[in-house]
Amino acid sequence: MLPIFMDRLLAKAGALTDIEQLTAFADYKLPQVLRHFGVLEYLPSLAQRIDAQELLEAGSEEEVELRAATIWACELLRRELARHGRIMTAAEIDLRLWLLGQNSSAMQPYHRTRTIYY
C-alpha cells in the first residue's frame, strides 16, 4: 500500500496502473543506504574513492555497476519481503530507503557523479 501522499501525487500525475513494473530508481542515495546496512559491499578501492568523495565519471564501469547493483539489491529485497508475506513494490522500497538516507549523517558518503540522470 502506498503512503497517502504518494497516492495523491500519482493521482495528480496520471493514472499509473502498473507501478509494480517499475524498478527502484538508481540514484546516489540508495547505494549509500544499502551500503550502510550491509546490503551492498564495495571493493576496497571503490570504497576508498567514494569515502574520499572523489568524482566517479558518469557512465564509468564503477558508476554503472553501482546503479545496476542498487536496482538488483532492491529487487532481491522485494522478493524476500514477499516471501515473508510483506508485499511491496520496488518503488515503495526505493521511497523507504531514500527516506532513511535523508538522515545520513552517520552514514559513509554517497558516491559523487556529475550527471543529469539522477
PDB file of N, CA, C and O in Angstrom, residues 6-47:
ATOM      1  N   MET A   6       1.824   9.669  -1.569  1.00  0.00           N
ATOM      2  CA  MET A   6       2.230   9.076  -2.836  1.00  0.00           C
ATOM      3  C   MET A   6       0.999   8.805  -3.690  1.00  0.00           C
ATOM      4  O   MET A   6       1.012   9.033  -4.894  1.00  0.00           O
ATOM      5  N   ASP A   7      -0.089   8.310  -3.079  1.00  0.00           N
ATOM      6  CA  ASP A   7      -1.339   8.098  -3.813  1.00  0.00           C
ATOM      7  C   ASP A   7      -1.816   9.392  -4.445  1.00  0.00           C
ATOM      8  O   ASP A   7      -2.214   9.420  -5.604  1.00  0.00           O
ATOM      9  N   ARG A   8      -1.775  10.465  -3.685  1.00  0.00           N
ATOM     10  CA  ARG A   8      -2.237  11.760  -4.192  1.00  0.00           C
ATOM     11  C   ARG A   8      -1.335  12.268  -5.315  1.00  0.00           C
ATOM     12  O   ARG A   8      -1.818  12.797  -6.310  1.00  0.00           O
ATOM     13  N   LEU A   9      -0.041  12.096  -5.143  1.00  0.00           N
ATOM     14  CA  LEU A   9       0.907  12.515  -6.174  1.00  0.00           C
ATOM     15  C   LEU A   9       0.658  11.752  -7.472  1.00  0.00           C
ATOM     16  O   LEU A   9       0.610  12.343  -8.540  1.00  0.00           O
ATOM     17  N   LEU A  10       0.488  10.450  -7.363  1.00  0.00           N
ATOM     18  CA  LEU A  10       0.250   9.635  -8.551  1.00  0.00           C
ATOM     19  C   LEU A  10      -1.080   9.984  -9.207  1.00  0.00           C
ATOM     20  O   LEU A  10      -1.188   9.987 -10.429  1.00  0.00           O
ATOM     21  N   ALA A  11      -2.083  10.284  -8.402  1.00  0.00           N
ATOM     22  CA  ALA A  11      -3.385  10.659  -8.960  1.00  0.00           C
ATOM     23  C   ALA A  11      -3.268  11.948  -9.760  1.00  0.00           C
ATOM     24  O   ALA A  11      -3.875  12.095 -10.819  1.00  0.00           O
ATOM     25  N   LYS A  12      -2.477  12.890  -9.266  1.00  0.00           N
ATOM     26  CA  LYS A  12      -2.287  14.154  -9.978  1.00  0.00           C
ATOM     27  C   LYS A  12      -1.451  13.955 -11.237  1.00  0.00           C
ATOM     28  O   LYS A  12      -1.667  14.615 -12.246  1.00  0.00           O
ATOM     29  N   ALA A  13      -0.491  13.059 -11.190  1.00  0.00           N
ATOM     30  CA  ALA A  13       0.409  12.851 -12.320  1.00  0.00           C
ATOM     31  C   ALA A  13      -0.249  12.030 -13.428  1.00  0.00           C
ATOM     32  O   ALA A  13       0.194  12.056 -14.559  1.00  0.00           O
ATOM     33  N   GLY A  14      -1.283  11.325 -13.109  1.00  0.00           N
ATOM     34  CA  GLY A  14      -1.945  10.453 -14.086  1.00  0.00           C
ATOM     35  C   GLY A  14      -2.139   9.081 -13.491  1.00  0.00           C
ATOM     36  O   GLY A  14      -1.523   8.723 -12.494  1.00  0.00           O
ATOM     37  N   ALA A  15      -2.995   8.345 -14.084  1.00  0.00           N
ATOM     38  CA  ALA A  15      -3.313   7.017 -13.569  1.00  0.00           C
ATOM     39  C   ALA A  15      -2.224   6.023 -13.948  1.00  0.00           C
ATOM     40  O   ALA A  15      -2.066   5.698 -15.119  1.00  0.00           O
ATOM     41  N   LEU A  16      -1.489   5.568 -12.968  1.00  0.00           N
ATOM     42  CA  LEU A  16      -0.487   4.525 -13.187  1.00  0.00           C
ATOM     43  C   LEU A  16      -1.083   3.216 -12.702  1.00  0.00           C
ATOM     44  O   LEU A  16      -1.323   3.046 -11.512  1.00  0.00           O
ATOM     45  N   THR A  17      -1.331   2.325 -13.608  1.00  0.00           N
ATOM     46  CA  THR A  17      -1.961   1.071 -13.229  1.00  0.00           C
ATOM     47  C   THR A  17      -0.971  -0.076 -13.102  1.00  0.00           C
ATOM     48  O   THR A  17      -1.337  -1.157 -12.673  1.00  0.00           O
ATOM     49  N   ASP A  18       0.273   0.165 -13.474  1.00  0.00           N
ATOM     50  CA  ASP A  18       1.259  -0.912 -13.429  1.00  0.00           C
ATOM     51  C   ASP A  18       2.542  -0.489 -12.722  1.00  0.00           C
ATOM     52  O   ASP A  18       3.637  -0.800 -13.162  1.00  0.00           O
ATOM     53  N   ILE A  19       2.385   0.200 -11.606  1.00  0.00           N
ATOM     54  CA  ILE A  19       3.553   0.697 -10.864  1.00  0.00           C
ATOM     55  C   ILE A  19       4.441  -0.448 -10.383  1.00  0.00           C
ATOM     56  O   ILE A  19       5.645  -0.270 -10.198  1.00  0.00           O
ATOM     57  N   GLU A  20       3.870  -1.636 -10.230  1.00  0.00           N
ATOM     58  CA  GLU A  20       4.667  -2.781  -9.798  1.00  0.00           C
ATOM     59  C   GLU A  20       5.705  -3.188 -10.845  1.00  0.00           C
ATOM     60  O   GLU A  20       6.629  -3.935 -10.552  1.00  0.00           O
ATOM     61  N   GLN A  21       5.588  -2.652 -12.046  1.00  0.00           N
ATOM     62  CA  GLN A  21       6.547  -2.945 -13.107  1.00  0.00           C
ATOM     63  C   GLN A  21       7.803  -2.073 -13.018  1.00  0.00           C
ATOM     64  O   GLN A  21       8.803  -2.362 -13.668  1.00  0.00           O
ATOM     65  N   LEU A  22       7.734  -1.005 -12.234  1.00  0.00           N
ATOM     66  CA  LEU A  22       8.886  -0.118 -12.088  1.00  0.00           C
ATOM     67  C   LEU A  22       9.971  -0.770 -11.241  1.00  0.00           C
ATOM     68  O   LEU A  22       9.676  -1.500 -10.298  1.00  0.00           O
ATOM     69  N   THR A  23      11.207  -0.464 -11.560  1.00  0.00           N
ATOM     70  CA  THR A  23      12.324  -0.878 -10.710  1.00  0.00           C
ATOM     71  C   THR A  23      12.572   0.237  -9.694  1.00  0.00           C
ATOM     72  O   THR A  23      11.974   1.308  -9.756  1.00  0.00           O
ATOM     73  N   ALA A  24      13.497  -0.009  -8.791  1.00  0.00           N
ATOM     74  CA  ALA A  24      13.972   1.059  -7.916  1.00  0.00           C
ATOM     75  C   ALA A  24      14.677   2.089  -8.799  1.00  0.00           C
ATOM     76  O   ALA A  24      15.086   1.787  -9.916  1.00  0.00           O
ATOM     77  N   PHE A  25      14.813   3.289  -8.299  1.00  0.00           N
ATOM     78  CA  PHE A  25      15.458   4.360  -9.050  1.00  0.00           C
ATOM     79  C   PHE A  25      16.915   4.429  -8.624  1.00  0.00           C
ATOM     80  O   PHE A  25      17.207   4.652  -7.464  1.00  0.00           O
ATOM     81  N   ALA A  26      17.802   4.228  -9.550  1.00  0.00           N
ATOM     82  CA  ALA A  26      19.229   4.108  -9.233  1.00  0.00           C
ATOM     83  C   ALA A  26      19.867   5.481  -9.110  1.00  0.00           C
ATOM     84  O   ALA A  26      20.558   5.944 -10.008  1.00  0.00           O
ATOM     85  N   ASP A  27      19.628   6.131  -8.003  1.00  0.00           N
ATOM     86  CA  ASP A  27      20.197   7.458  -7.773  1.00  0.00           C
ATOM     87  C   ASP A  27      21.468   7.350  -6.927  1.00  0.00           C
ATOM     88  O   ASP A  27      22.095   6.306  -6.891  1.00  0.00           O
ATOM     89  N   TYR A  28      21.824   8.410  -6.236  1.00  0.00           N
ATOM     90  CA  TYR A  28      23.047   8.396  -5.425  1.00  0.00           C
ATOM     91  C   TYR A  28      22.778   8.026  -3.968  1.00  0.00           C
ATOM     92  O   TYR A  28      23.676   7.604  -3.255  1.00  0.00           O
ATOM     93  N   LYS A  29      21.533   8.173  -3.492  1.00  0.00           N
ATOM     94  CA  LYS A  29      21.231   7.924  -2.090  1.00  0.00           C
ATOM     95  C   LYS A  29      21.058   6.445  -1.773  1.00  0.00           C
ATOM     96  O   LYS A  29      21.486   5.984  -0.719  1.00  0.00           O
ATOM     97  N   LEU A  30      20.393   5.718  -2.644  1.00  0.00           N
ATOM     98  CA  LEU A  30      20.117   4.318  -2.340  1.00  0.00           C
ATOM     99  C   LEU A  30      21.376   3.486  -2.147  1.00  0.00           C
ATOM    100  O   LEU A  30      21.445   2.703  -1.190  1.00  0.00           O
ATOM    101  N   PRO A  31      22.400   3.607  -2.999  1.00  0.00           N
ATOM    102  CA  PRO A  31      23.621   2.837  -2.732  1.00  0.00           C
ATOM    103  C   PRO A  31      24.227   3.177  -1.367  1.00  0.00           C
ATOM    104  O   PRO A  31      24.737   2.289  -0.677  1.00  0.00           O
ATOM    105  N   GLN A  32      24.149   4.431  -0.979  1.00  0.00           N
ATOM    106  CA  GLN A  32      24.670   4.843   0.327  1.00  0.00           C
ATOM    107  C   GLN A  32      23.939   4.118   1.454  1.00  0.00           C
ATOM    108  O   GLN A  32      24.567   3.584   2.377  1.00  0.00           O
ATOM    109  N   VAL A  33      22.622   4.081   1.381  1.00  0.00           N
ATOM    110  CA  VAL A  33      21.815   3.430   2.417  1.00  0.00           C
ATOM    111  C   VAL A  33      22.046   1.922   2.393  1.00  0.00           C
ATOM    112  O   VAL A  33      22.229   1.301   3.455  1.00  0.00           O
ATOM    113  N   LEU A  34      22.054   1.335   1.206  1.00  0.00           N
ATOM    114  CA  LEU A  34      22.277  -0.109   1.100  1.00  0.00           C
ATOM    115  C   LEU A  34      23.667  -0.490   1.607  1.00  0.00           C
ATOM    116  O   LEU A  34      23.833  -1.538   2.242  1.00  0.00           O
ATOM    117  N   ARG A  35      24.639   0.332   1.376  1.00  0.00           N
ATOM    118  CA  ARG A  35      25.987   0.083   1.900  1.00  0.00           C
ATOM    119  C   ARG A  35      25.986   0.178   3.416  1.00  0.00           C
ATOM    120  O   ARG A  35      26.571  -0.670   4.104  1.00  0.00           O
ATOM    121  N   HIS A  36      25.319   1.187   3.945  1.00  0.00           N
ATOM    122  CA  HIS A  36      25.255   1.392   5.399  1.00  0.00           C
ATOM    123  C   HIS A  36      24.688   0.162   6.115  1.00  0.00           C
ATOM    124  O   HIS A  36      25.174  -0.220   7.180  1.00  0.00           O
ATOM    125  N   PHE A  37      23.664  -0.448   5.525  1.00  0.00           N
ATOM    126  CA  PHE A  37      23.017  -1.599   6.148  1.00  0.00           C
ATOM    127  C   PHE A  37      23.621  -2.933   5.720  1.00  0.00           C
ATOM    128  O   PHE A  37      23.097  -3.989   6.051  1.00  0.00           O
ATOM    129  N   GLY A  38      24.757  -2.876   4.988  1.00  0.00           N
ATOM    130  CA  GLY A  38      25.470  -4.088   4.631  1.00  0.00           C
ATOM    131  C   GLY A  38      24.869  -4.870   3.479  1.00  0.00           C
ATOM    132  O   GLY A  38      25.259  -6.012   3.242  1.00  0.00           O
ATOM    133  N   VAL A  39      23.945  -4.268   2.754  1.00  0.00           N
ATOM    134  CA  VAL A  39      23.338  -4.937   1.599  1.00  0.00           C
ATOM    135  C   VAL A  39      24.301  -4.887   0.412  1.00  0.00           C
ATOM    136  O   VAL A  39      24.437  -5.859  -0.312  1.00  0.00           O
ATOM    137  N   LEU A  40      24.951  -3.749   0.221  1.00  0.00           N
ATOM    138  CA  LEU A  40      25.982  -3.613  -0.801  1.00  0.00           C
ATOM    139  C   LEU A  40      27.338  -3.540  -0.123  1.00  0.00           C
ATOM    140  O   LEU A  40      27.493  -2.872   0.901  1.00  0.00           O
ATOM    141  N   GLU A  41      28.300  -4.225  -0.701  1.00  0.00           N
ATOM    142  CA  GLU A  41      29.676  -4.156  -0.217  1.00  0.00           C
ATOM    143  C   GLU A  41      30.555  -3.752  -1.388  1.00  0.00           C
ATOM    144  O   GLU A  41      30.498  -4.367  -2.453  1.00  0.00           O
ATOM    145  N   TYR A  42      31.330  -2.709  -1.197  1.00  0.00           N
ATOM    146  CA  TYR A  42      32.182  -2.197  -2.268  1.00  0.00           C
ATOM    147  C   TYR A  42      33.569  -2.812  -2.193  1.00  0.00           C
ATOM    148  O   TYR A  42      34.054  -3.148  -1.110  1.00  0.00           O
ATOM    149  N   LEU A  43      34.214  -2.904  -3.352  1.00  0.00           N
ATOM    150  CA  LEU A  43      35.627  -3.250  -3.354  1.00  0.00           C
ATOM    151  C   LEU A  43      36.366  -2.190  -2.550  1.00  0.00           C
ATOM    152  O   LEU A  43      35.989  -1.011  -2.578  1.00  0.00           O
ATOM    153  N   PRO A  44      37.420  -2.553  -1.837  1.00  0.00           N
ATOM    154  CA  PRO A  44      38.148  -1.549  -1.040  1.00  0.00           C
ATOM    155  C   PRO A  44      38.596  -0.336  -1.857  1.00  0.00           C
ATOM    156  O   PRO A  44      38.510   0.792  -1.367  1.00  0.00           O
ATOM    157  N   SER A  45      39.029  -0.550  -3.081  1.00  0.00           N
ATOM    158  CA  SER A  45      39.488   0.583  -3.898  1.00  0.00           C
ATOM    159  C   SER A  45      38.340   1.536  -4.231  1.00  0.00           C
ATOM    160  O   SER A  45      38.510   2.760  -4.207  1.00  0.00           O
ATOM    161  N   LEU A  46      37.154   0.999  -4.509  1.00  0.00           N
ATOM    162  CA  LEU A  46      35.991   1.845  -4.780  1.00  0.00           C
ATOM    163  C   LEU A  46      35.518   2.522  -3.505  1.00  0.00           C
ATOM    164  O   LEU A  46      35.204   3.717  -3.512  1.00  0.00           O
ATOM    165  N   ALA A  47      35.474   1.795  -2.410  1.00  0.00           N
ATOM    166  CA  ALA A  47      35.061   2.376  -1.131  1.00  0.00           C
ATOM    167  C   ALA A  47      35.959   3.556  -0.764  1.00  0.00           C
ATOM    168  O   ALA A  47      35.469   4.592  -0.312  1.00  0.00           O
TER     169      ALA A  47
END
